[in-house]
């Protein structure tokens, strides 16, 4: 049964049925929006989604009620947008953008320069041709959605675990460190109002080599005048890692960027303690602009077997949702 049909059915039923958990859950969500609670603190709570999710189950309703920002989970990646050289397919990204605007959500573009989901034709280019392709890709996507996308993950996952640029990845191996400058300068020139981010995973502990390496590199790049506005910590956490997360955001913020963000949050086991610790870390970090969950409900997660999100298979908020809401509002 479609969820809306279920709700309608329950509305027509006697009062005893009206108090069913499903109806309570929907009423509670509209009243208790995570995003509204974050907005009261000057931040947002968003989620990753895309057309396939927005047109399935209760995702759209839950996002409308709970989240203030959306990130396209896959539709703006290189393999989805430019499978062949200079032939662009932007319909999937456009669906997300139009939905977000119609529903008053801000958007984080994801992602312009990433080694994964990168078509083979790009990685096999010569160094001058890959630079031209990178510029053309950034200019085309950012021009298409100019003024509509507030934050852009310009560069994604370019460091190794030692906190250095990974020389095995195509843009670095072909262009050297210069690709960072080219990517950010092209992005800034194309949409001067968008906030430009470097985004990565395993930036979850303050003194971990990748976290300190990221902060040091960004500090250096800012010193060279490269226009980086923010660092995104993806936050695909293991159970228990929420505890050290505040220190990680502090290390990243101290690089000199004007903002940081939690961009892809999911946590193995989704314990309330871990979720509250991450919420607290962002709330208490002045430069943290918001948190994005990497999906709505567990079965749709890229790590579904770990039940890492805040909604279960029936779209019911889990304990972590209640705990975060309580933390944000008391
Ligand atoms: O689009 C094709 C479709 O044409 C094909 O029929 C189908 C068959 O497998 O695959 C589809 O592509 C899949 C794509 O998601 C869209 O659904 C890929 O196989 C699948 O690997 C891809 O996974 C995504 C993954 O990034 C790789 O791009 C996940 O959904 C997405 O959650 C994950 O997100 C990444 C962030 O972008 C960056 N940080 C890490 C994070 C988790 O891996």
mmCIF file of C-alpha atoms and ligand atoms in Angstrom:
data_model
loop_
_atom_site.group_PDB
_atom_site.id
_atom_site.type_symbol
_atom_site.label_atom_id
_atom_site.label_comp_id
_atom_site.label_asym_id
_atom_site.label_seq_id
_atom_site.Cartn_x
_atom_site.Cartn_y
_atom_site.Cartn_z
ATOM 1 C CA UNK A 1 0.000 0.000 0.000
ATOM 2 C CA UNK A 2 1.284 3.485 -0.755
ATOM 3 C CA UNK A 3 2.033 5.455 2.403
ATOM 4 C CA UNK A 4 -0.413 8.270 1.574
ATOM 5 C CA UNK A 5 -3.147 5.681 1.059
ATOM 6 C CA UNK A 6 -2.296 4.212 4.427
ATOM 7 C CA UNK A 7 -2.567 7.628 6.092
ATOM 8 C CA UNK A 8 -5.894 8.356 4.357
ATOM 9 C CA UNK A 9 -7.203 4.971 5.441
ATOM 10 C CA UNK A 10 -6.248 5.647 9.011
ATOM 11 C CA UNK A 11 -7.840 9.098 8.952
ATOM 12 C CA UNK A 12 -11.154 7.551 8.018
ATOM 13 C CA UNK A 13 -10.858 4.969 10.804
ATOM 14 C CA UNK A 14 -12.180 5.184 14.394
ATOM 15 C CA UNK A 15 -10.232 7.214 16.966
ATOM 16 C CA UNK A 16 -8.634 4.181 18.566
ATOM 17 C CA UNK A 17 -6.913 3.462 15.231
ATOM 18 C CA UNK A 18 -6.030 7.136 14.690
ATOM 19 C CA UNK A 19 -3.607 6.821 17.589
ATOM 20 C CA UNK A 20 -1.638 4.138 15.717
ATOM 21 C CA UNK A 21 2.136 4.535 15.740
ATOM 22 C CA UNK A 22 2.236 5.383 12.026
ATOM 23 C CA UNK A 23 -0.034 8.418 12.411
ATOM 24 C CA UNK A 24 1.720 9.522 15.567
ATOM 25 C CA UNK A 25 5.018 9.313 13.769
ATOM 26 C CA UNK A 26 3.885 11.542 10.896
ATOM 27 C CA UNK A 27 2.326 14.072 13.280
ATOM 28 C CA UNK A 28 5.432 14.080 15.421
ATOM 29 C CA UNK A 29 7.665 14.642 12.423
ATOM 30 C CA UNK A 30 5.789 17.644 11.141
ATOM 31 C CA UNK A 31 5.835 19.167 14.602
ATOM 32 C CA UNK A 32 9.387 18.105 15.429
ATOM 33 C CA UNK A 33 11.476 18.931 12.402
ATOM 34 C CA UNK A 34 15.188 18.308 12.857
ATOM 35 C CA UNK A 35 15.894 21.077 10.393
ATOM 36 C CA UNK A 36 13.682 23.558 12.241
ATOM 37 C CA UNK A 37 15.528 22.703 15.449
ATOM 38 C CA UNK A 38 18.869 23.260 13.677
ATOM 39 C CA UNK A 39 17.618 26.476 12.020
ATOM 40 C CA UNK A 40 16.961 27.861 15.515
ATOM 41 C CA UNK A 41 20.721 27.522 15.973
ATOM 42 C CA UNK A 42 21.540 29.079 12.592
ATOM 43 C CA UNK A 43 22.366 25.731 10.915
ATOM 44 C CA UNK A 44 20.614 23.148 8.722
ATOM 45 C CA UNK A 45 19.944 19.407 8.810
ATOM 46 C CA UNK A 46 19.742 17.903 5.335
ATOM 47 C CA UNK A 47 19.832 14.567 3.577
ATOM 48 C CA UNK A 48 21.109 12.932 0.419
ATOM 49 C CA UNK A 49 18.431 11.961 -2.049
ATOM 50 C CA UNK A 50 17.657 11.807 -5.777
ATOM 51 C CA UNK A 51 14.735 11.327 -8.137
ATOM 52 C CA UNK A 52 14.566 7.558 -7.533
ATOM 53 C CA UNK A 53 14.096 8.147 -3.796
ATOM 54 C CA UNK A 54 11.898 11.237 -4.034
ATOM 55 C CA UNK A 55 9.389 9.284 -6.100
ATOM 56 C CA UNK A 56 9.380 6.224 -3.810
ATOM 57 C CA UNK A 57 7.703 5.443 -0.492
ATOM 58 C CA UNK A 58 7.506 8.226 2.080
ATOM 59 C CA UNK A 59 10.859 9.830 1.290
ATOM 60 C CA UNK A 60 9.492 13.068 -0.132
ATOM 61 C CA UNK A 61 7.109 13.537 2.826
ATOM 62 C CA UNK A 62 9.829 12.884 5.357
ATOM 63 C CA UNK A 63 12.270 15.227 3.634
ATOM 64 C CA UNK A 64 9.599 17.914 3.353
ATOM 65 C CA UNK A 65 8.911 17.619 7.083
ATOM 66 C CA UNK A 66 12.367 17.059 8.484
ATOM 67 C CA UNK A 67 15.204 18.233 6.329
ATOM 68 C CA UNK A 68 16.141 21.707 5.082
ATOM 69 C CA UNK A 69 18.862 20.813 2.602
ATOM 70 C CA UNK A 70 19.402 18.140 -0.045
ATOM 71 C CA UNK A 71 22.504 16.650 -1.674
ATOM 72 C CA UNK A 72 22.146 14.607 -4.872
ATOM 73 C CA UNK A 73 23.379 11.148 -3.863
ATOM 74 C CA UNK A 74 24.432 10.220 -7.421
ATOM 75 C CA UNK A 75 22.813 12.407 -10.082
ATOM 76 C CA UNK A 76 25.507 15.104 -10.322
ATOM 77 C CA UNK A 77 28.495 12.743 -10.431
ATOM 78 C CA UNK A 78 30.635 12.678 -13.568
ATOM 79 C CA UNK A 79 29.356 9.285 -14.776
ATOM 80 C CA UNK A 80 25.773 10.547 -14.496
ATOM 81 C CA UNK A 81 26.371 13.947 -16.085
ATOM 82 C CA UNK A 82 29.068 13.543 -18.762
ATOM 83 C CA UNK A 83 29.397 9.898 -19.729
ATOM 84 C CA UNK A 84 30.938 10.886 -23.078
ATOM 85 C CA UNK A 85 33.152 13.866 -23.699
ATOM 86 C CA UNK A 86 31.194 17.130 -23.785
ATOM 87 C CA UNK A 87 27.805 15.388 -24.014
ATOM 88 C CA UNK A 88 25.905 16.346 -20.900
ATOM 89 C CA UNK A 89 22.864 14.695 -19.315
ATOM 90 C CA UNK A 90 21.659 16.904 -16.508
ATOM 91 C CA UNK A 91 18.040 15.755 -16.149
ATOM 92 C CA UNK A 92 18.616 13.761 -12.956
ATOM 93 C CA UNK A 93 20.386 16.664 -11.280
ATOM 94 C CA UNK A 94 17.776 19.033 -12.584
ATOM 95 C CA UNK A 95 14.949 16.991 -11.027
ATOM 96 C CA UNK A 96 16.658 17.304 -7.650
ATOM 97 C CA UNK A 97 17.265 21.033 -8.078
ATOM 98 C CA UNK A 98 13.696 21.792 -9.137
ATOM 99 C CA UNK A 99 12.285 19.656 -6.293
ATOM 100 C CA UNK A 100 14.492 21.436 -3.776
ATOM 101 C CA UNK A 101 13.486 24.878 -4.986
ATOM 102 C CA UNK A 102 9.783 23.977 -5.019
ATOM 103 C CA UNK A 103 10.114 22.663 -1.461
ATOM 104 C CA UNK A 104 12.294 25.455 -0.127
ATOM 105 C CA UNK A 105 15.410 23.369 0.504
ATOM 106 C CA UNK A 106 18.990 24.488 -0.036
ATOM 107 C CA UNK A 107 21.267 22.320 -2.170
ATOM 108 C CA UNK A 108 24.820 20.965 -1.876
ATOM 109 C CA UNK A 109 26.167 20.064 -5.306
ATOM 110 C CA UNK A 110 28.081 16.769 -5.263
ATOM 111 C CA UNK A 111 30.627 16.473 -6.818
ATOM 112 C CA UNK A 112 32.724 18.081 -9.587
ATOM 113 C CA UNK A 113 36.149 16.466 -9.309
ATOM 114 C CA UNK A 114 36.282 12.874 -8.001
ATOM 115 C CA UNK A 115 38.250 9.821 -9.118
ATOM 116 C CA UNK A 116 35.323 7.454 -8.471
ATOM 117 C CA UNK A 117 32.340 7.185 -10.838
ATOM 118 C CA UNK A 118 34.680 8.814 -13.349
ATOM 119 C CA UNK A 119 34.200 7.622 -16.943
ATOM 120 C CA UNK A 120 37.221 5.935 -18.507
ATOM 121 C CA UNK A 121 37.536 8.561 -21.225
ATOM 122 C CA UNK A 122 38.505 11.157 -18.594
ATOM 123 C CA UNK A 123 41.182 9.154 -16.809
ATOM 124 C CA UNK A 124 42.850 8.220 -20.083
ATOM 125 C CA UNK A 125 43.339 11.849 -21.218
ATOM 126 C CA UNK A 126 46.734 13.561 -21.414
ATOM 127 C CA UNK A 127 47.573 16.148 -18.766
ATOM 128 C CA UNK A 128 46.549 19.169 -20.851
ATOM 129 C CA UNK A 129 43.404 17.461 -22.123
ATOM 130 C CA UNK A 130 42.307 16.409 -18.614
ATOM 131 C CA UNK A 131 42.717 19.999 -17.421
ATOM 132 C CA UNK A 132 40.520 21.235 -20.256
ATOM 133 C CA UNK A 133 37.949 18.503 -19.533
ATOM 134 C CA UNK A 134 37.896 19.353 -15.825
ATOM 135 C CA UNK A 135 37.334 23.049 -16.552
ATOM 136 C CA UNK A 136 34.621 22.305 -19.100
ATOM 137 C CA UNK A 137 32.857 19.940 -16.671
ATOM 138 C CA UNK A 138 32.919 22.447 -13.802
ATOM 139 C CA UNK A 139 31.819 25.367 -15.993
ATOM 140 C CA UNK A 140 28.953 23.401 -17.566
ATOM 141 C CA UNK A 141 27.459 22.055 -14.317
ATOM 142 C CA UNK A 142 27.926 25.214 -12.287
ATOM 143 C CA UNK A 143 26.531 27.412 -15.052
ATOM 144 C CA UNK A 144 23.476 25.176 -15.400
ATOM 145 C CA UNK A 145 22.593 25.604 -11.711
ATOM 146 C CA UNK A 146 24.188 29.005 -11.079
ATOM 147 C CA UNK A 147 22.527 30.812 -8.191
ATOM 148 C CA UNK A 148 20.574 27.683 -7.199
ATOM 149 C CA UNK A 149 23.256 25.637 -5.472
ATOM 150 C CA UNK A 150 24.470 27.118 -2.197
ATOM 151 C CA UNK A 151 27.383 24.743 -1.494
ATOM 152 C CA UNK A 152 29.465 22.730 -3.971
ATOM 153 C CA UNK A 153 31.752 19.788 -3.208
ATOM 154 C CA UNK A 154 34.269 20.949 -5.802
ATOM 155 C CA UNK A 155 36.904 18.375 -4.958
ATOM 156 C CA UNK A 156 36.121 15.025 -3.336
ATOM 157 C CA UNK A 157 38.316 12.377 -1.681
ATOM 158 C CA UNK A 158 41.740 13.444 -2.914
ATOM 159 C CA UNK A 159 43.819 12.588 0.190
ATOM 160 C CA UNK A 160 45.320 9.287 1.279
ATOM 161 C CA UNK A 161 45.167 8.092 4.881
ATOM 162 C CA UNK A 162 48.486 9.813 5.611
ATOM 163 C CA UNK A 163 46.877 13.150 4.786
ATOM 164 C CA UNK A 164 48.706 13.741 1.506
ATOM 165 C CA UNK A 165 47.382 14.173 -2.012
ATOM 166 C CA UNK A 166 46.923 10.672 -3.416
ATOM 167 C CA UNK A 167 49.226 10.427 -6.428
ATOM 168 C CA UNK A 168 47.516 7.292 -7.739
ATOM 169 C CA UNK A 169 44.308 9.199 -8.551
ATOM 170 C CA UNK A 170 43.856 10.514 -12.115
ATOM 171 C CA UNK A 171 43.677 14.295 -11.649
ATOM 172 C CA UNK A 172 46.698 14.290 -9.307
ATOM 173 C CA UNK A 173 48.711 11.853 -11.369
ATOM 174 C CA UNK A 174 48.103 13.757 -14.626
ATOM 175 C CA UNK A 175 48.100 17.375 -13.434
ATOM 176 C CA UNK A 176 49.936 17.297 -10.097
ATOM 177 C CA UNK A 177 48.799 19.506 -7.215
ATOM 178 C CA UNK A 178 47.813 22.213 -9.698
ATOM 179 C CA UNK A 179 44.431 20.478 -10.181
ATOM 180 C CA UNK A 180 43.297 21.863 -6.833
ATOM 181 C CA UNK A 181 43.966 25.459 -7.932
ATOM 182 C CA UNK A 182 42.406 24.875 -11.361
ATOM 183 C CA UNK A 183 39.258 23.291 -9.901
ATOM 184 C CA UNK A 184 38.614 25.936 -7.249
ATOM 185 C CA UNK A 185 39.509 28.924 -9.422
ATOM 186 C CA UNK A 186 37.262 27.683 -12.219
ATOM 187 C CA UNK A 187 34.435 27.098 -9.740
ATOM 188 C CA UNK A 188 34.804 30.546 -8.178
ATOM 189 C CA UNK A 189 34.845 32.265 -11.566
ATOM 190 C CA UNK A 190 31.742 30.354 -12.681
ATOM 191 C CA UNK A 191 29.504 30.976 -9.656
ATOM 192 C CA UNK A 192 31.091 33.540 -7.332
ATOM 193 C CA UNK A 193 28.257 33.187 -4.791
ATOM 194 C CA UNK A 194 28.541 29.432 -4.242
ATOM 195 C CA UNK A 195 30.456 28.182 -1.198
ATOM 196 C CA UNK A 196 33.272 25.969 -2.436
ATOM 197 C CA UNK A 197 34.260 22.837 -0.493
ATOM 198 C CA UNK A 198 36.876 20.157 -0.354
ATOM 199 C CA UNK A 199 35.184 17.015 0.987
ATOM 200 C CA UNK A 200 36.611 13.767 2.352
ATOM 201 C CA UNK A 201 36.043 10.725 4.588
ATOM 202 C CA UNK A 202 37.931 9.597 7.705
ATOM 203 C CA UNK A 203 38.155 13.160 8.970
ATOM 204 C CA UNK A 204 36.559 11.971 12.195
ATOM 205 C CA UNK A 205 39.281 12.291 14.832
ATOM 206 C CA UNK A 206 41.141 15.499 15.685
ATOM 207 C CA UNK A 207 44.672 14.125 15.644
ATOM 208 C CA UNK A 208 44.342 11.475 12.911
ATOM 209 C CA UNK A 209 46.921 12.033 10.156
ATOM 210 C CA UNK A 210 44.301 12.528 7.452
ATOM 211 C CA UNK A 211 42.472 15.174 9.510
ATOM 212 C CA UNK A 212 45.609 17.140 10.366
ATOM 213 C CA UNK A 213 46.937 16.633 6.824
ATOM 214 C CA UNK A 214 43.733 18.088 5.372
ATOM 215 C CA UNK A 215 43.878 21.083 7.710
ATOM 216 C CA UNK A 216 47.545 21.741 6.871
ATOM 217 C CA UNK A 217 47.032 21.458 3.115
ATOM 218 C CA UNK A 218 43.979 23.714 3.147
ATOM 219 C CA UNK A 219 45.874 26.259 5.237
ATOM 220 C CA UNK A 220 48.670 26.201 2.656
ATOM 221 C CA UNK A 221 46.236 26.505 -0.279
ATOM 222 C CA UNK A 222 44.399 29.397 1.378
ATOM 223 C CA UNK A 223 47.790 31.078 1.796
ATOM 224 C CA UNK A 224 48.295 30.714 -1.964
ATOM 225 C CA UNK A 225 44.986 32.462 -2.565
ATOM 226 C CA UNK A 226 43.087 29.350 -3.701
ATOM 227 C CA UNK A 227 39.387 30.087 -3.110
ATOM 228 C CA UNK A 228 38.332 27.318 -0.712
ATOM 229 C CA UNK A 229 35.420 28.264 1.553
ATOM 230 C CA UNK A 230 34.897 25.080 3.486
ATOM 231 C CA UNK A 231 35.960 21.575 4.421
ATOM 232 C CA UNK A 232 33.353 18.829 4.402
ATOM 233 C CA UNK A 233 33.773 15.908 6.766
ATOM 234 C CA UNK A 234 31.713 13.099 5.277
ATOM 235 C CA UNK A 235 31.319 11.320 8.648
ATOM 236 C CA UNK A 236 30.684 7.734 7.619
ATOM 237 C CA UNK A 237 31.281 6.706 11.206
ATOM 238 C CA UNK A 238 31.896 3.449 13.030
ATOM 239 C CA UNK A 239 30.012 2.815 16.244
ATOM 240 C CA UNK A 240 31.522 4.909 19.066
ATOM 241 C CA UNK A 241 33.242 7.424 16.767
ATOM 242 C CA UNK A 242 30.806 10.222 17.607
ATOM 243 C CA UNK A 243 32.822 10.792 20.780
ATOM 244 C CA UNK A 244 35.876 12.203 19.031
ATOM 245 C CA UNK A 245 34.069 14.036 16.274
ATOM 246 C CA UNK A 246 34.046 17.505 17.873
ATOM 247 C CA UNK A 247 37.842 17.482 17.990
ATOM 248 C CA UNK A 248 37.952 16.655 14.284
ATOM 249 C CA UNK A 249 35.731 19.622 13.402
ATOM 250 C CA UNK A 250 37.963 21.851 15.539
ATOM 251 C CA UNK A 251 41.091 20.711 13.672
ATOM 252 C CA UNK A 252 39.400 21.340 10.316
ATOM 253 C CA UNK A 253 37.984 24.720 11.358
ATOM 254 C CA UNK A 254 41.433 25.812 12.567
ATOM 255 C CA UNK A 255 42.781 25.494 9.015
ATOM 256 C CA UNK A 256 41.457 28.998 8.397
ATOM 257 C CA UNK A 257 38.437 28.087 6.236
ATOM 258 C CA UNK A 258 35.342 30.156 6.841
ATOM 259 C CA UNK A 259 33.085 27.114 7.246
ATOM 260 C CA UNK A 260 32.976 23.379 7.835
ATOM 261 C CA UNK A 261 30.094 20.956 7.322
ATOM 262 C CA UNK A 262 29.138 17.375 8.128
ATOM 263 C CA UNK A 263 28.307 16.239 4.629
ATOM 264 C CA UNK A 264 27.413 12.515 4.513
ATOM 265 C CA UNK A 265 26.508 11.385 8.022
ATOM 266 C CA UNK A 266 25.744 7.748 8.756
ATOM 267 C CA UNK A 267 26.839 5.735 11.790
ATOM 268 C CA UNK A 268 27.146 1.953 12.145
ATOM 269 C CA UNK A 269 24.374 0.911 14.538
ATOM 270 C CA UNK A 270 22.975 4.473 14.717
ATOM 271 C CA UNK A 271 23.323 4.748 18.479
ATOM 272 C CA UNK A 272 21.640 7.772 20.049
ATOM 273 C CA UNK A 273 24.881 8.648 21.820
ATOM 274 C CA UNK A 274 26.853 8.792 18.590
ATOM 275 C CA UNK A 275 24.209 10.818 16.776
ATOM 276 C CA UNK A 276 23.880 13.294 19.655
ATOM 277 C CA UNK A 277 27.653 13.631 19.823
ATOM 278 C CA UNK A 278 27.821 14.573 16.139
ATOM 279 C CA UNK A 279 24.910 17.016 16.491
ATOM 280 C CA UNK A 280 26.633 18.552 19.517
ATOM 281 C CA UNK A 281 29.922 18.821 17.637
ATOM 282 C CA UNK A 282 28.296 20.850 14.861
ATOM 283 C CA UNK A 283 26.161 22.972 17.193
ATOM 284 C CA UNK A 284 29.168 23.852 19.332
ATOM 285 C CA UNK A 285 31.484 24.597 16.400
ATOM 286 C CA UNK A 286 30.808 28.164 15.232
ATOM 287 C CA UNK A 287 32.048 27.452 11.697
ATOM 288 C CA UNK A 288 29.844 24.357 11.241
ATOM 289 C CA UNK A 289 27.001 25.335 8.910
ATOM 290 C CA UNK A 290 25.039 22.094 9.119
ATOM 291 C CA UNK A 291 24.727 18.341 8.920
ATOM 292 C CA UNK A 292 23.605 16.193 5.989
ATOM 293 C CA UNK A 293 22.466 12.625 6.614
ATOM 294 C CA UNK A 294 23.533 10.249 3.822
ATOM 295 C CA UNK A 295 19.992 9.071 3.115
ATOM 296 C CA UNK A 296 16.662 8.787 4.887
ATOM 297 C CA UNK A 297 16.035 5.132 5.790
ATOM 298 C CA UNK A 298 18.298 2.178 6.494
ATOM 299 C CA UNK A 299 17.480 -0.089 3.548
ATOM 300 C CA UNK A 300 18.339 2.679 1.076
ATOM 301 C CA UNK A 301 21.764 3.336 2.581
ATOM 302 C CA UNK A 302 24.968 2.393 0.729
ATOM 303 C CA UNK A 303 25.846 0.498 3.954
ATOM 304 C CA UNK A 304 22.343 -0.857 4.576
ATOM 305 C CA UNK A 305 23.476 -3.886 6.586
ATOM 306 C CA UNK A 306 24.789 -1.521 9.296
ATOM 307 C CA UNK A 307 21.415 0.199 9.866
ATOM 308 C CA UNK A 308 23.225 3.541 10.013
ATOM 309 C CA UNK A 309 20.443 6.093 9.388
ATOM 310 C CA UNK A 310 17.746 7.714 11.520
ATOM 311 C CA UNK A 311 14.675 6.091 9.903
ATOM 312 C CA UNK A 312 13.883 2.378 9.710
ATOM 313 C CA UNK A 313 12.524 0.360 6.787
ATOM 314 C CA UNK A 314 8.964 1.459 7.626
ATOM 315 C CA UNK A 315 10.070 5.121 7.543
ATOM 316 C CA UNK A 316 9.678 5.316 11.313
ATOM 317 C CA UNK A 317 12.114 7.582 13.158
ATOM 318 C CA UNK A 318 14.516 5.551 15.284
ATOM 319 C CA UNK A 319 15.739 6.270 18.810
ATOM 320 C CA UNK A 320 18.596 8.394 17.447
ATOM 321 C CA UNK A 321 16.114 10.775 15.825
ATOM 322 C CA UNK A 322 14.293 11.341 19.132
ATOM 323 C CA UNK A 323 17.556 11.760 21.011
ATOM 324 C CA UNK A 324 18.903 14.320 18.524
ATOM 325 C CA UNK A 325 15.622 16.248 18.497
ATOM 326 C CA UNK A 326 15.589 16.309 22.297
ATOM 327 C CA UNK A 327 19.210 17.488 22.414
ATOM 328 C CA UNK A 328 18.521 20.251 19.896
ATOM 329 C CA UNK A 329 15.419 21.538 21.649
ATOM 330 C CA UNK A 330 16.244 21.349 25.351
HETATM 331 O O1 LIG B 1 23.290 4.188 -12.388
HETATM 332 C C1 LIG B 1 23.619 2.804 -12.446
HETATM 333 C C2 LIG B 1 22.553 2.051 -13.170
HETATM 334 O O2 LIG B 1 22.503 2.507 -14.496
HETATM 335 C C3 LIG B 1 22.851 0.551 -13.067
HETATM 336 O O3 LIG B 1 21.810 -0.154 -13.656
HETATM 337 C C4 LIG B 1 23.019 0.118 -11.625
HETATM 338 C C5 LIG B 1 23.361 -1.349 -11.505
HETATM 339 O O4 LIG B 1 24.255 -1.579 -10.434
HETATM 340 O O5 LIG B 1 24.035 0.870 -11.046
HETATM 341 C C6 LIG B 1 23.776 2.259 -11.043
HETATM 342 O O6 LIG B 1 24.834 2.932 -10.480
HETATM 343 C C7 LIG B 1 24.975 2.833 -9.067
HETATM 344 C C8 LIG B 1 24.839 4.213 -8.474
HETATM 345 O O7 LIG B 1 25.122 4.160 -7.101
HETATM 346 C C9 LIG B 1 23.453 4.811 -8.703
HETATM 347 O O8 LIG B 1 22.497 4.028 -8.067
HETATM 348 C C10 LIG B 1 26.336 2.255 -8.783
HETATM 349 O O9 LIG B 1 26.392 0.901 -9.204
HETATM 350 C C11 LIG B 1 26.641 2.347 -7.309
HETATM 351 O O10 LIG B 1 28.003 1.965 -7.095
HETATM 352 C C12 LIG B 1 26.448 3.768 -6.840
HETATM 353 O O11 LIG B 1 26.758 3.814 -5.454
HETATM 354 C C13 LIG B 1 26.914 5.101 -4.916
HETATM 355 C C14 LIG B 1 28.385 5.321 -4.536
HETATM 356 O O12 LIG B 1 28.527 6.575 -3.898
HETATM 357 C C15 LIG B 1 29.299 5.338 -5.745
HETATM 358 O O13 LIG B 1 29.096 6.476 -6.515
HETATM 359 C C16 LIG B 1 26.052 5.192 -3.674
HETATM 360 O O14 LIG B 1 24.678 5.140 -4.071
HETATM 361 C C17 LIG B 1 26.324 6.503 -2.933
HETATM 362 O O15 LIG B 1 25.657 6.512 -1.702
HETATM 363 C C18 LIG B 1 27.819 6.642 -2.675
HETATM 364 O O16 LIG B 1 28.048 7.896 -2.080
HETATM 365 C C19 LIG B 1 29.414 8.183 -1.774
HETATM 366 C C20 LIG B 1 29.619 9.679 -1.942
HETATM 367 O O17 LIG B 1 29.238 10.076 -3.237
HETATM 368 C C21 LIG B 1 31.073 10.084 -1.667
HETATM 369 N N1 LIG B 1 31.481 9.615 -0.356
HETATM 370 C C22 LIG B 1 31.252 8.185 -0.082
HETATM 371 C C23 LIG B 1 29.793 7.820 -0.330
HETATM 372 C C24 LIG B 1 29.540 6.353 0.012
HETATM 373 O O18 LIG B 1 30.236 5.501 -0.845
#
